[in-house]
CSV table of C-alpha atoms and ligand atoms in Angstrom, one decimal:
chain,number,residue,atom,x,y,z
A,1,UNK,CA,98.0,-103.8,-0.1
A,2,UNK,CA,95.4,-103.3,-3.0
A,3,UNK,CA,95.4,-99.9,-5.1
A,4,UNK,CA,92.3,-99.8,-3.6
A,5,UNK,CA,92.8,-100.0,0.2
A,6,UNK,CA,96.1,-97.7,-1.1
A,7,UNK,CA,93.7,-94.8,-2.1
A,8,UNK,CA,91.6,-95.3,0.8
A,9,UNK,CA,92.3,-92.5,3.1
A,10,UNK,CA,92.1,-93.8,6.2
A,11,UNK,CA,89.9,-90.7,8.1
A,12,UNK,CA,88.0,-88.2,6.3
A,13,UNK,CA,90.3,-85.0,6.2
A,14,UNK,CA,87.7,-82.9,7.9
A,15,UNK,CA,89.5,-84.5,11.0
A,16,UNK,CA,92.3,-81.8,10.5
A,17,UNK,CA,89.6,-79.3,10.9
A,18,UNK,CA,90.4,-79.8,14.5
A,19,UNK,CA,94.2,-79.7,13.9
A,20,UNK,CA,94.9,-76.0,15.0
A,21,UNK,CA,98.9,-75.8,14.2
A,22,UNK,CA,97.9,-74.4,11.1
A,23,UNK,CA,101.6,-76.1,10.0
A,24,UNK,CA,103.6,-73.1,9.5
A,25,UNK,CA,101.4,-70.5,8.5
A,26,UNK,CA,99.3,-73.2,5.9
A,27,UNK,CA,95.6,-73.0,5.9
A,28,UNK,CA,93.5,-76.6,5.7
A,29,UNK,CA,93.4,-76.1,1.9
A,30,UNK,CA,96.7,-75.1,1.6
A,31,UNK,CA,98.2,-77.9,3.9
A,32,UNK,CA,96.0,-80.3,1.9
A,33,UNK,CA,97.2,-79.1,-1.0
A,34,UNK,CA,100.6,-79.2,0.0
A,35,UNK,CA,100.4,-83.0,1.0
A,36,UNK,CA,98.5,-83.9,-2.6
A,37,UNK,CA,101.3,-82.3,-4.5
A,38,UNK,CA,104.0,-84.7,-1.9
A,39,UNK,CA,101.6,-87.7,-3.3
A,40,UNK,CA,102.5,-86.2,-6.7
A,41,UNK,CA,105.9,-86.3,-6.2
A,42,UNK,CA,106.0,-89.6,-5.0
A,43,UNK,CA,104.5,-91.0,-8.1
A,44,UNK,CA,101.1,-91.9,-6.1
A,45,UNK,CA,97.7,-91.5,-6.5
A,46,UNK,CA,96.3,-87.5,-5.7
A,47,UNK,CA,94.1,-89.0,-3.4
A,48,UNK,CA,96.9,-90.4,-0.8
A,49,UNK,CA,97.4,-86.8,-0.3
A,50,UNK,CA,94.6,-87.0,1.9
A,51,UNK,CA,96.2,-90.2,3.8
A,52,UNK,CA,99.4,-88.4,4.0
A,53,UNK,CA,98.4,-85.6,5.6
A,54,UNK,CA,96.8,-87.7,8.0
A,55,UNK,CA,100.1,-89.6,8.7
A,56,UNK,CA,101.8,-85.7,9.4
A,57,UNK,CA,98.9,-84.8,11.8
A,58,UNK,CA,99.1,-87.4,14.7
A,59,UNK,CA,99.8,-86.6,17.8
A,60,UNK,CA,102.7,-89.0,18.4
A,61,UNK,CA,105.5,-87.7,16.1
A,62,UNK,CA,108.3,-89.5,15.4
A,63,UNK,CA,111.9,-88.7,16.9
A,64,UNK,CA,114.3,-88.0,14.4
A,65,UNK,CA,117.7,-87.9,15.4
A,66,UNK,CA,120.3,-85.8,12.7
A,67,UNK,CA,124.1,-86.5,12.8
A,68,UNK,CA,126.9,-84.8,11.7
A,69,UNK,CA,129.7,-86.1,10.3
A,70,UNK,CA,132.0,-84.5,7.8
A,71,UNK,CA,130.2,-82.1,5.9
A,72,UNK,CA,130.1,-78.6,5.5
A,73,UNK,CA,126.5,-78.4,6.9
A,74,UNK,CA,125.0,-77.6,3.7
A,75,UNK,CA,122.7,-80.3,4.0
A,76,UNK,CA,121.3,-78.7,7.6
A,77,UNK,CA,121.2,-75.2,5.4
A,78,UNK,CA,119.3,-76.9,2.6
A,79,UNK,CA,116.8,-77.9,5.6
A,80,UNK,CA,116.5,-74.1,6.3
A,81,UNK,CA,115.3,-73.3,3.1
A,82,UNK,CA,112.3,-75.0,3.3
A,83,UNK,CA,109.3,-73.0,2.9
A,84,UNK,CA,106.3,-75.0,2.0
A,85,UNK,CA,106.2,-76.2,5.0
A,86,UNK,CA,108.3,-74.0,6.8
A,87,UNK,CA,111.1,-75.7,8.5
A,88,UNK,CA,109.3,-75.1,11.9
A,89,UNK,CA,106.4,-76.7,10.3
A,90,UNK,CA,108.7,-79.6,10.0
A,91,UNK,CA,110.4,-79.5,13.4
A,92,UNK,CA,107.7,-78.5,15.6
A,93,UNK,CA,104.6,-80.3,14.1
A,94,UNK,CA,105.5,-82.6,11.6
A,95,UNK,CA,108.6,-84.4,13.4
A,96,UNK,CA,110.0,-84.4,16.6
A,97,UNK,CA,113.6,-83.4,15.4
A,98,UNK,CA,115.2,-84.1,18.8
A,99,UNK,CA,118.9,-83.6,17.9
A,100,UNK,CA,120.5,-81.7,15.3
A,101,UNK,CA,124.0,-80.3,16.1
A,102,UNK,CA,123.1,-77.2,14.0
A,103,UNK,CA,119.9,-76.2,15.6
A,104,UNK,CA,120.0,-77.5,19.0
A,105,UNK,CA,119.1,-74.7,21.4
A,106,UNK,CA,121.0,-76.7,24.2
A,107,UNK,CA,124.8,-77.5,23.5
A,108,UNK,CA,127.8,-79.4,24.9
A,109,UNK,CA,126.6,-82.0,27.9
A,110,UNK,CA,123.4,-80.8,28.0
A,111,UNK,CA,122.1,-81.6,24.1
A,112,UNK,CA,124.3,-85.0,24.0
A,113,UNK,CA,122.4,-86.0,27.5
A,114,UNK,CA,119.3,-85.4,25.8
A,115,UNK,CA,120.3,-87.4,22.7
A,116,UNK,CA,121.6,-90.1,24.5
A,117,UNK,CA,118.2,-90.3,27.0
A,118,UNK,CA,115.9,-89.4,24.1
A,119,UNK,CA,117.1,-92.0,21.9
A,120,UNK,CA,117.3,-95.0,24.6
A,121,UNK,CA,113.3,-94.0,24.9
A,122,UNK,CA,112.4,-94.6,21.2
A,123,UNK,CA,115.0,-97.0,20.6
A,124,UNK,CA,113.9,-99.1,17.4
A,125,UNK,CA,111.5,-96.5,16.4
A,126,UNK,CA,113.6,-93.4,15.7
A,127,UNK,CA,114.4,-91.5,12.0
A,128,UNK,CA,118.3,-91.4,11.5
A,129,UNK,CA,119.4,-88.9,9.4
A,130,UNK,CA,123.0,-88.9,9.0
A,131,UNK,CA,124.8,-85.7,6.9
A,132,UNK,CA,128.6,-86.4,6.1
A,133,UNK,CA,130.9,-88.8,4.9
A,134,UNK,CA,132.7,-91.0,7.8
A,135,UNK,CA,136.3,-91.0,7.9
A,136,UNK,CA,137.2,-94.4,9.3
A,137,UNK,CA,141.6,-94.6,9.6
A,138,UNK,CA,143.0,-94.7,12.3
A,139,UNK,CA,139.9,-96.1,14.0
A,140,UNK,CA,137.5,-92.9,12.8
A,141,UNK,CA,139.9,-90.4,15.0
A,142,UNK,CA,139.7,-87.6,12.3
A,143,UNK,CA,135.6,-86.8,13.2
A,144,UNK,CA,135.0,-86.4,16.9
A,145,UNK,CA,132.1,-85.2,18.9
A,146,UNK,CA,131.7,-85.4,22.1
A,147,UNK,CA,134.6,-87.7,22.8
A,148,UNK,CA,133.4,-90.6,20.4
A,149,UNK,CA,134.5,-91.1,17.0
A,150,UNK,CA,131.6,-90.2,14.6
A,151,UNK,CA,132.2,-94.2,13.2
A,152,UNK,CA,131.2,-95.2,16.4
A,153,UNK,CA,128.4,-93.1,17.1
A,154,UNK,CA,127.1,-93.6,13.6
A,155,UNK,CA,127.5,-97.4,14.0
A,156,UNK,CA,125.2,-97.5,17.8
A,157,UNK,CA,122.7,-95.1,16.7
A,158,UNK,CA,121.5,-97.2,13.5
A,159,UNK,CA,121.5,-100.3,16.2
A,160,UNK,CA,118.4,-98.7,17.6
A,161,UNK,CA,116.8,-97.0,14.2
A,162,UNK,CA,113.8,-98.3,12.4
A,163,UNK,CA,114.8,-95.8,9.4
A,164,UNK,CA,118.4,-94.6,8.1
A,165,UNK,CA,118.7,-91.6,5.8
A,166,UNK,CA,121.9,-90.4,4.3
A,167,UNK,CA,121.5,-86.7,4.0
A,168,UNK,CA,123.6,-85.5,0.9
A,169,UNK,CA,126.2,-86.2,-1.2
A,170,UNK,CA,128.7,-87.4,1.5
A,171,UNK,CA,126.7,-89.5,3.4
A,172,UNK,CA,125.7,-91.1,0.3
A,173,UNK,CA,129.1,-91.6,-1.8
A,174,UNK,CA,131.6,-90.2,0.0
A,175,UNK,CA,131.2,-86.8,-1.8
A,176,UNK,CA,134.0,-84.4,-1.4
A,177,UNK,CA,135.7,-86.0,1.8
A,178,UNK,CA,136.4,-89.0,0.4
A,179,UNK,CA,137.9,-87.3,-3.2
A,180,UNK,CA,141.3,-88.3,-4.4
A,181,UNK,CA,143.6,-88.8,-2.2
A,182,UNK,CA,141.0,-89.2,1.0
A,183,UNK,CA,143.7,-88.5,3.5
A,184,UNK,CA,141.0,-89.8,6.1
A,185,UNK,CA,139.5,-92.7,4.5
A,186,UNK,CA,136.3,-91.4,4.2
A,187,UNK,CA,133.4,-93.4,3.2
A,188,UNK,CA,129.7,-93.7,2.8
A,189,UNK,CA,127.1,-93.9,5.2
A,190,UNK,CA,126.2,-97.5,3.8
A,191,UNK,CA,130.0,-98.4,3.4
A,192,UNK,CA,130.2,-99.0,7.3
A,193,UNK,CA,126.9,-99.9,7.8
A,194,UNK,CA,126.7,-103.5,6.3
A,195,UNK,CA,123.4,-105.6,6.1
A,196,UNK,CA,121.3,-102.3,7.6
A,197,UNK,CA,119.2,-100.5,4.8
A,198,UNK,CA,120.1,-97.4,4.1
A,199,UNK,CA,118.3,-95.1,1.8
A,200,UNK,CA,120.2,-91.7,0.0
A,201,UNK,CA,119.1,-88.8,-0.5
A,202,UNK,CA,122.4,-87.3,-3.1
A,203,UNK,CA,123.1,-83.9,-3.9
A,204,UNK,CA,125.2,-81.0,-2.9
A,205,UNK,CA,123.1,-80.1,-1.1
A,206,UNK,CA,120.1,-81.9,-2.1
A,207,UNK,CA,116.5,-80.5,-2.2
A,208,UNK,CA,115.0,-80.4,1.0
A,209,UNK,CA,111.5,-81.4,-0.3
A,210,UNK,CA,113.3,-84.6,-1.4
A,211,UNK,CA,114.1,-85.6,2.3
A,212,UNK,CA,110.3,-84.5,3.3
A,213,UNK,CA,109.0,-86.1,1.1
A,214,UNK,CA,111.0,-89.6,1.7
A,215,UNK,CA,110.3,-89.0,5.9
A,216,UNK,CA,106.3,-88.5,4.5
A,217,UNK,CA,106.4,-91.8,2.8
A,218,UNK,CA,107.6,-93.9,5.2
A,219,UNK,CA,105.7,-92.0,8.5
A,220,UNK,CA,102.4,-92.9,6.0
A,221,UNK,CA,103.1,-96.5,4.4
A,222,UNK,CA,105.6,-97.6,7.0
A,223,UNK,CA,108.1,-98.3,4.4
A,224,UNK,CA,110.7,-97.2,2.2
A,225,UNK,CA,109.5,-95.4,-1.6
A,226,UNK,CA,110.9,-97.4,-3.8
A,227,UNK,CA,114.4,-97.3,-4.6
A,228,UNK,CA,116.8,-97.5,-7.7
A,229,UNK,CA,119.8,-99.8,-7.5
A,230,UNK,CA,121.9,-96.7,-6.0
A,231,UNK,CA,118.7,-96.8,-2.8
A,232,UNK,CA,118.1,-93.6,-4.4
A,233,UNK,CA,114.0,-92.3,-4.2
A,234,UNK,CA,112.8,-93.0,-7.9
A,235,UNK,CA,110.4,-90.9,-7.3
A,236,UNK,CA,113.2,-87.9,-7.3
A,237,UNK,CA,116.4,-89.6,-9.0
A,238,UNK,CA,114.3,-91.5,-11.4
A,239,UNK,CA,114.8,-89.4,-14.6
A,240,UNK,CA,117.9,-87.7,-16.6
A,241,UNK,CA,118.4,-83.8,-15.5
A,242,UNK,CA,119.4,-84.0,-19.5
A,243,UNK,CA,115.2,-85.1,-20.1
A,244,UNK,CA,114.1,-82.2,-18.0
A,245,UNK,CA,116.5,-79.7,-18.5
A,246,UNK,CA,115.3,-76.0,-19.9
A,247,UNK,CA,118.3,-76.0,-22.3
A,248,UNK,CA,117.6,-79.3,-24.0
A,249,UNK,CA,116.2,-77.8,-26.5
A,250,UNK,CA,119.6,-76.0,-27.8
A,251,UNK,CA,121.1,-79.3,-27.1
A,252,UNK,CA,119.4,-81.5,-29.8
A,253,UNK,CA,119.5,-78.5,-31.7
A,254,UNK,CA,123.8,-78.5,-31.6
A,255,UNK,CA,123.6,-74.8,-30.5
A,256,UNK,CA,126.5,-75.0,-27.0
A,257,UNK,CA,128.0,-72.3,-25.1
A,258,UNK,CA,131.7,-72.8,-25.9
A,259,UNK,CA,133.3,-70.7,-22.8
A,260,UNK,CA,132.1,-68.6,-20.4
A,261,UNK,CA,130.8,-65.5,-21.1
A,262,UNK,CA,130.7,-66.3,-25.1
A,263,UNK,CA,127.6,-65.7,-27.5
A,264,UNK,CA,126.0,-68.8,-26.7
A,265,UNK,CA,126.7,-68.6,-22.8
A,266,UNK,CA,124.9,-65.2,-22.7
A,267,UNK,CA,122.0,-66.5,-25.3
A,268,UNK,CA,121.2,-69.5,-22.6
A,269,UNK,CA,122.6,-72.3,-24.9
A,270,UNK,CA,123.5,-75.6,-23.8
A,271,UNK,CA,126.5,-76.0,-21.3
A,272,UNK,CA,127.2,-79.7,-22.6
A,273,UNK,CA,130.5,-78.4,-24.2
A,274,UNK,CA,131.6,-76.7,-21.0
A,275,UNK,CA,131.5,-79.8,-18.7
A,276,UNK,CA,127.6,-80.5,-17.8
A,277,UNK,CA,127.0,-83.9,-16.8
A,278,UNK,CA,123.3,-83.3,-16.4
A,279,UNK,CA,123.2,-86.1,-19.2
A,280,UNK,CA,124.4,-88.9,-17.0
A,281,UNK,CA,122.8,-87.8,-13.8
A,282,UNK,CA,119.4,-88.5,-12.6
A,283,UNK,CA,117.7,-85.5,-10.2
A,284,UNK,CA,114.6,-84.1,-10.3
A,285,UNK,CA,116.6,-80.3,-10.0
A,286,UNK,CA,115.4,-79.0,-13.2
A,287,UNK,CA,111.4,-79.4,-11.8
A,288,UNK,CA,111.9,-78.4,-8.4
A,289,UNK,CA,115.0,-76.0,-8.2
A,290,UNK,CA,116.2,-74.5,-5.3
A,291,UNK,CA,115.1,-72.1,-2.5
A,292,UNK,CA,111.7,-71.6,-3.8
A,293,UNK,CA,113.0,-69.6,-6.3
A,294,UNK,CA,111.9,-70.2,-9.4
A,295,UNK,CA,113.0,-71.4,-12.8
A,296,UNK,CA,117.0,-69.9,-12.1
A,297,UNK,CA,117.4,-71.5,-8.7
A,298,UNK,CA,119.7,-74.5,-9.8
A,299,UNK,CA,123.0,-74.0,-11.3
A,300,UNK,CA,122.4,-74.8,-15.4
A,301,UNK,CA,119.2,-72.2,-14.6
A,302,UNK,CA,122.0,-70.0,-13.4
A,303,UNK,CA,124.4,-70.8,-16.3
A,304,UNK,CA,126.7,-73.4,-14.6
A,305,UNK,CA,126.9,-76.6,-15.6
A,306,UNK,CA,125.7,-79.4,-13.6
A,307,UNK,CA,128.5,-81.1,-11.5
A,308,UNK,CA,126.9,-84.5,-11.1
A,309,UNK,CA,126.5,-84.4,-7.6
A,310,UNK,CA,123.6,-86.8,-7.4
A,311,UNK,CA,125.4,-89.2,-9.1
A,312,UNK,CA,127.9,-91.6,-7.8
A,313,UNK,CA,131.4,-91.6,-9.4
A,314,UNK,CA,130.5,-88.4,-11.3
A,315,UNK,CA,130.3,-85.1,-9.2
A,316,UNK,CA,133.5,-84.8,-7.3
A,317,UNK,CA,135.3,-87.6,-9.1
A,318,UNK,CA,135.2,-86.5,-13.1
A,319,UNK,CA,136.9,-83.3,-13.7
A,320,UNK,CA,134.0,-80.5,-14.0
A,321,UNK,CA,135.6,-79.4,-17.5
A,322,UNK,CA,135.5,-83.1,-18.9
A,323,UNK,CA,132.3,-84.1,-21.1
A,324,UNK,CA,129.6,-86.0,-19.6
A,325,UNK,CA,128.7,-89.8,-21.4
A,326,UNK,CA,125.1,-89.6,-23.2
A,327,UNK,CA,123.3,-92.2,-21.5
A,328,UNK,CA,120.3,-91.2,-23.6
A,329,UNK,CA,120.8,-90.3,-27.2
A,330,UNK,CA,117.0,-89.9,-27.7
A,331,UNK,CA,114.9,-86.8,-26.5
A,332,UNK,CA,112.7,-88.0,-24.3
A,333,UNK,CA,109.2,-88.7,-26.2
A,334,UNK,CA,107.2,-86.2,-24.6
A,335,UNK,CA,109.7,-83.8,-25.4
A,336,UNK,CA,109.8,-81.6,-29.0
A,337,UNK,CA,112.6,-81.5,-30.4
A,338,UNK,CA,113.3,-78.3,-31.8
A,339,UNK,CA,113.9,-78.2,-35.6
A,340,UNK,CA,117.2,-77.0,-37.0
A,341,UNK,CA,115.8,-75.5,-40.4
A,342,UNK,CA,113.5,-72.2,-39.9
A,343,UNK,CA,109.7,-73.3,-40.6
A,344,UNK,CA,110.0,-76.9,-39.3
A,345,UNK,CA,108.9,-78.1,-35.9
A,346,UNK,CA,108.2,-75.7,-33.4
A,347,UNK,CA,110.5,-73.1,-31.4
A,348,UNK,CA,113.4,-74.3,-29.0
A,349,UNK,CA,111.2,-72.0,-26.7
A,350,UNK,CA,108.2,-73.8,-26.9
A,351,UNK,CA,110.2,-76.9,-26.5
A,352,UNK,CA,111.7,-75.6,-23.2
A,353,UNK,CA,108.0,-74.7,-21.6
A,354,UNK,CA,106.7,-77.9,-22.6
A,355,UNK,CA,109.5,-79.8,-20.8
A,356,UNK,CA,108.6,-77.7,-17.6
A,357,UNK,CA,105.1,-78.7,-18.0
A,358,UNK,CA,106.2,-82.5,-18.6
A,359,UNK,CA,107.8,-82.0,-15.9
A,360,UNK,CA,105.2,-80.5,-13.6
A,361,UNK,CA,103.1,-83.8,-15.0
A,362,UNK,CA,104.8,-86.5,-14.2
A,363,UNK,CA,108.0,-85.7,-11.9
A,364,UNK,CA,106.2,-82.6,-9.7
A,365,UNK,CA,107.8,-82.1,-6.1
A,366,UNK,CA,106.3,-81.0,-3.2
A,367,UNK,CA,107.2,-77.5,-4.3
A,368,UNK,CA,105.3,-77.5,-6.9
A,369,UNK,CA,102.3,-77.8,-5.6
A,370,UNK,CA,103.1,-74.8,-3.8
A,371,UNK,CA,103.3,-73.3,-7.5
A,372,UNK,CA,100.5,-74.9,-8.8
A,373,UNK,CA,98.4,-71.2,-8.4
A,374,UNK,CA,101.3,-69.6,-10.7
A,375,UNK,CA,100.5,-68.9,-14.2
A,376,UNK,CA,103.4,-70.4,-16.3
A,377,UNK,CA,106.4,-67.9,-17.4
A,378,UNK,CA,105.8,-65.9,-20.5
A,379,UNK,CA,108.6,-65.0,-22.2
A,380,UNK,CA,110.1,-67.2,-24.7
A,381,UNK,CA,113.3,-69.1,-23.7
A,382,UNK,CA,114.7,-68.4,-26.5
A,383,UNK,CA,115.8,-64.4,-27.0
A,384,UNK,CA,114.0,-63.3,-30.4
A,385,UNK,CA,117.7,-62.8,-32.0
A,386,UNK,CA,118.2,-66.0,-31.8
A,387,UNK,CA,115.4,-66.9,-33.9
A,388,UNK,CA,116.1,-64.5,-36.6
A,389,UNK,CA,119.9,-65.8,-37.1
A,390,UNK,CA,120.0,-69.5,-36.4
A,391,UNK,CA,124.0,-69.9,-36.2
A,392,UNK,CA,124.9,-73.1,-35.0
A,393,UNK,CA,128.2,-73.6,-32.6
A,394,UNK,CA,128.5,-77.2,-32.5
B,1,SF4,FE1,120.8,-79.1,-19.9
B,1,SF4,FE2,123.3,-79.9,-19.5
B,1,SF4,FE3,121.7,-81.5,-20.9
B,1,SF4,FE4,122.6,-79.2,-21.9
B,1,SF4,S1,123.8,-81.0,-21.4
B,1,SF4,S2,120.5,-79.9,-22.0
B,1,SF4,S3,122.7,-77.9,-20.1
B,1,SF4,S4,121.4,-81.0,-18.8
């Protein structure tokens, strides 16, 4: 397809003057906005918004079936906090979620009957999303539902799927199930589907806007985004948390919290020193957060460090205390780096808000267009004592 027939929407949007869902509580403008900012985050042109939000408004939506395997359902809770669009948005006029062990209304018989009917109806045109490792000794017996191992009912549902998700850190690695000494032999998603394409969707739990987003792409383009050798989403695993972080500033500085709770802890210094491994794990966290929440809604915003969970054979395998490999040495160039001598460069504060609005620019989630009204934050990052005695931890 040519960029051109790309940007081409393919019905004028007045077309959703007529749609009267009003998708969750979003207005025409809002809803268009909404979808431009998805574009954003996807790395495409503004003016696909218009093709996307197209794609989310036909009639015919497409079944998406969620499994459970073993996972603490934080990936289904992540799903709740959705709020541009609302997850009803999602469920009742976006998608046809058709089962979801979480949020079924029916249960037992019943909401397996209507999985198994429902999904012999769209077979080969179905969404899988599939949340958990899959423990696979002793034939899978460790995860049952419904009398069938979850290997087995895994392995026939992506028989019949056009598209297979792996929701979360589990599904995608392994994650915590499948930690030292994986009694149950649990695996990935991807591990026990061989020669089926599978794309993941990492993180403990990940955003939510990150699995909309991905279901967007493909109901509009009728393919995958494009993936990184891990079939992660560049679009949201493409970049270092280190190259976005709000604290980066401190770290090319050398100013590190040493413990928690110290001087540099409380002062909002870099956590690098207390196990972060934001420096060898690509997420989009630091631009989209959590929750809807603002700046503080993911955990180095919160004063954790970051556990790696997006990143195979880091989060849950490398001890959180040990220090992360520098895969980048270099700021990113778009980036300030703050000056260590008073009177040269500009402030670690200014640094931070310019890497939220490098952020914004080129890495924006669907979140943020739903932020894109807000006026950015005022107070300096940095507090003003700070800037008056420059001690240095390192
Ligand atoms: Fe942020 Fe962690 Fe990198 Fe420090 S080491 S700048 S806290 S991502």
């Amino acid at each position: 397809m040519s960029a051109g027939e790309v940007c081409a929407p393919t019905q004028d949007f007045g077309d959703l003057d007529g749609y009267k869902g009003a998708l969750g509580g979003l207005n025409r403008r809002e809803f268009l906005k909404f979808c431009t900012g998805v574009a954003a985050a996807l790395g495409l042109s503004p003016a696909l918004g218009v093709r996307i939000a197209n794609a989310a408004t036909v009639a015919a939506r497409p079944p998406v079936f969620w499994l459970s395997g073993q996972a603490c359902t934080g990936c289904t809770e992540t799903l709740l906090r959705a709020y541009h669009p609302t997850v009803e948005t999602l469920i009742l006029d976006m998608i046809s979620l058709d089962y979801n062990e979480t949020l079924c209304v029916g249960a037992g018989h019943q909401a397996e009957a209507f999985k198994d009917q429902s999904m012999k109806k769209n077979w080969g045109k179905f969404v899988l999303i599939l949340d958990g490792a899959v423990p696979t000794k002793d034939d899978g017996i460790y995860c049952k539902i419904a009398g069938k191992t979850y290997l087995e009912s895994v392995k026939s549902a992506a028989e019949g799927a056009a598209w297979i998700i792996a929701m979360g850190s589990c599904a995608s690695w392994g994650g915590i199930p499948s930690s030292n000494p994986n009694p149950t032999m649990a695996k990935a998603v991807s591990e026990v589907l061989p020669g089926k394409t599978v794309v993941n969707i990492p993180g403990c739990p990940p955003s939510p806007y990150n699995l909309l987003s991905t279901v967007l792409y493909v109901l509009t383009f009728g393919k995958a985004p494009e993936l990184d050798e891990k079939a992660r989403p560049k679009f949201a695993y493409g970049r270092l948390i280190h190259d976005n972080c709000e604290r980066r500033g401190h770290f090319d500085a050398g100013r590190f919290a040493l413990e928690f709770g110290d001087e540099g802890h409380r002062q909002g210094w870099c956590l690098y020193k207390l196990g972060c491994k934001g420096p060898e794990t690509y997420a989009n966290c630091p631009q989209i957060g959590f929750n809807d929440n603002g700046e503080a809604s993911w955990p180095v915003g919160c004063g954790h460090p970051c556990f790696g969970c997006t990143e195979k054979g880091v989060g849950f395998n490398k001890p959180i205390h040990a220090m992360a490999n520098v895969v980048s040495v270099s700021p990113p160039t778009l980036f300030p780096r703050v000056a260590e001598e008073k009177g040269q460069g500009i402030s670690a504060g200014a640094a931070a808000l310019s890497a939220g609005v490098v952020g914004a620019a080129v890495g924006a989630g669907a979140v943020l267009a739903s932020r894109l009204g807000k006026a950015p934050p005022k107070e300096d990052f940095v507090p003003s004592s700070y800037q008056e005695k420059p001690d240095d931890h390192s």
